[in-house]
Tab-separated table of C-alpha atoms in Angstrom:
chain	number	residue	atom	x	y	z
A	1	MET	CA	4.032	7.499	32.491
A	2	ALA	CA	6.411	9.615	30.726
A	3	GLU	CA	5.733	12.906	29.210
A	4	GLN	CA	5.468	12.511	26.096
A	5	LYS	CA	7.944	14.863	23.901
A	6	ALA	CA	9.161	15.021	19.836
A	7	PRO	CA	10.490	12.272	18.495
A	8	HIS	CA	14.204	12.337	18.500
A	9	SER	CA	15.690	9.184	18.654
A	10	SER	CA	18.144	10.444	21.942
A	11	GLU	CA	14.030	11.977	22.797
A	12	VAL	CA	12.718	8.327	22.209
A	13	ALA	CA	15.577	6.852	24.092
A	14	LYS	CA	15.075	8.765	26.410
A	15	LEU	CA	11.396	7.777	27.342
A	16	LEU	CA	12.006	4.008	26.842
A	17	HIS	CA	14.845	4.028	29.552
A	18	ALA	CA	12.422	6.368	31.457
A	19	GLU	CA	9.617	3.015	30.933
A	20	LEU	CA	11.731	-0.124	29.785
A	21	GLY	CA	14.531	0.863	31.947
A	22	ILE	CA	16.859	-0.181	27.996
A	23	SER	CA	19.168	2.117	27.002
A	24	PHE	CA	19.226	3.514	23.977
A	25	LYS	CA	21.870	5.197	22.392
A	26	ARG	CA	21.162	7.117	18.265
A	27	ASN	CA	23.282	4.712	15.729
A	28	LEU	CA	25.068	7.149	13.699
A	29	GLU	CA	25.162	4.406	10.885
A	30	GLN	CA	22.138	5.414	9.902
A	31	TYR	CA	22.877	8.264	7.979
A	32	ARG	CA	25.958	6.725	6.161
A	33	ALA	CA	24.776	3.826	4.966
A	34	GLY	CA	20.891	2.211	4.130
A	35	PHE	CA	19.520	-0.920	6.507
A	36	HIS	CA	20.364	0.685	10.133
A	37	ASP	CA	17.852	1.806	12.999
A	38	ASP	CA	17.891	4.497	14.978
A	39	LEU	CA	18.114	4.219	18.102
A	40	THR	CA	20.324	0.370	19.453
A	41	PRO	CA	19.296	-0.743	22.660
A	42	ASP	CA	21.784	-2.570	25.569
A	43	ASP	CA	19.713	-5.617	25.696
A	44	ASP	CA	19.545	-7.505	23.428
A	45	GLY	CA	16.318	-9.505	24.353
A	46	PHE	CA	14.737	-5.691	22.915
A	47	PRO	CA	12.197	-7.587	20.147
A	48	TRP	CA	12.001	-4.534	17.980
A	49	SER	CA	13.712	-1.737	15.422
A	50	ILE	CA	13.432	1.706	16.293
A	51	GLU	CA	12.751	3.537	12.953
A	52	CYS	CA	12.081	6.705	14.016
A	53	LYS	CA	9.733	10.098	12.593
A	54	ARG	CA	9.398	13.898	13.602
A	55	TYR	CA	6.835	16.191	11.245
A	56	ALA	CA	4.571	19.257	11.289
A	57	GLY	CA	1.545	16.872	10.320
A	58	GLY	CA	0.155	14.735	8.113
A	59	SER	CA	0.678	11.504	7.790
A	60	PHE	CA	1.423	7.775	8.202
A	61	ASN	CA	4.470	6.892	5.169
A	62	PRO	CA	5.357	4.237	4.336
A	63	ALA	CA	7.771	4.237	3.255
A	64	TRP	CA	8.756	5.112	6.106
A	65	TRP	CA	7.872	1.402	6.745
A	66	GLN	CA	9.605	0.256	4.314
A	67	GLN	CA	12.781	1.957	5.736
A	68	ALA	CA	11.637	0.076	8.987
A	69	SER	CA	10.774	-2.960	7.905
A	70	ASP	CA	14.368	-3.314	6.307
A	71	ALA	CA	16.436	-2.778	9.095
A	72	ALA	CA	14.647	-5.269	11.280
A	73	GLN	CA	14.590	-7.511	9.184
A	74	ALA	CA	18.812	-6.988	8.549
A	75	LYS	CA	18.782	-7.482	12.472
A	76	ASP	CA	16.173	-9.960	12.320
A	77	LYS	CA	13.993	-7.607	14.804
A	78	LEU	CA	9.503	-6.209	14.468
A	79	PRO	CA	10.153	-2.896	12.783
A	80	CYS	CA	9.023	-0.708	14.215
A	81	VAL	CA	8.148	3.349	13.698
A	82	ILE	CA	7.801	5.959	16.562
A	83	TYR	CA	6.814	8.325	14.570
A	84	LYS	CA	4.539	12.392	16.026
A	85	PHE	CA	3.142	15.734	14.446
A	86	ASP	CA	2.937	19.182	15.933
A	87	ARG	CA	0.462	18.449	19.055
A	88	LYS	CA	-0.284	15.305	18.789
A	89	PRO	CA	0.459	12.416	20.906
A	90	ILE	CA	3.329	9.784	19.800
A	91	ARG	CA	2.048	7.200	18.398
A	92	VAL	CA	3.767	3.337	17.122
A	93	ALA	CA	3.160	1.419	14.092
A	94	ILE	CA	4.603	-2.154	14.343
A	95	PRO	CA	3.580	-5.101	12.488
A	96	LEU	CA	0.040	-7.167	13.631
A	97	GLY	CA	2.622	-10.125	13.512
A	98	ALA	CA	3.364	-9.203	16.506
A	99	LEU	CA	0.517	-9.160	18.702
A	100	ILE	CA	-2.274	-12.143	16.497
A	101	ASP	CA	-1.083	-14.249	14.139
A	102	ASP	CA	-1.151	-12.734	10.550
A	103	THR	CA	0.094	-13.543	7.059
A	104	ASP	CA	-1.073	-10.131	5.424
A	105	ASN	CA	1.273	-8.171	6.626
A	106	HIS	CA	-0.951	-5.682	8.488
A	107	ILE	CA	0.470	-1.999	10.441
A	108	VAL	CA	-1.436	-1.509	13.337
A	109	ASP	CA	-0.642	2.208	14.682
A	110	VAL	CA	-0.378	2.048	18.996
A	111	SER	CA	-0.142	4.432	21.855
A	112	PHE	CA	3.702	4.841	22.828
A	113	GLU	CA	2.643	3.795	26.209
A	114	ALA	CA	0.379	0.437	24.219
A	115	PHE	CA	3.894	0.328	22.995
A	116	CYS	CA	6.137	-0.294	26.647
A	117	TYR	CA	2.908	-2.556	27.430
A	118	ILE	CA	2.800	-5.332	24.325
A	119	THR	CA	6.588	-4.745	24.265
A	120	ARG	CA	7.490	-5.539	28.610
A	121	GLU	CA	4.928	-8.590	27.970
A	122	ARG	CA	6.933	-9.445	24.681
A	123	MET	CA	10.072	-9.360	26.776
């Protein structure tokens, strides 16, 4: 498993490439306009729209999920938020519906390793 580092989008791209063999590039449009994800994969079969967050401390912010959901809907992908707080492992929020039938739009929080496993299974 790749060493976990701070999930700035360029670092997340490297970690995902190491785990999945898919290349990603930073999406600079997300700074100019809304409804854009942070990373663009070179594989159209990649099921997620990725939002990356990095903070010194705190807790998961529902506004991040809304931002990820808006970008995912615009691309017809599933939302995910890859986030990290200082001295904590990388976590990934994904919709429960990516794993099981869920009509209530629950969010689940998984490790980076579990996210990569789920991604491999979905692809």
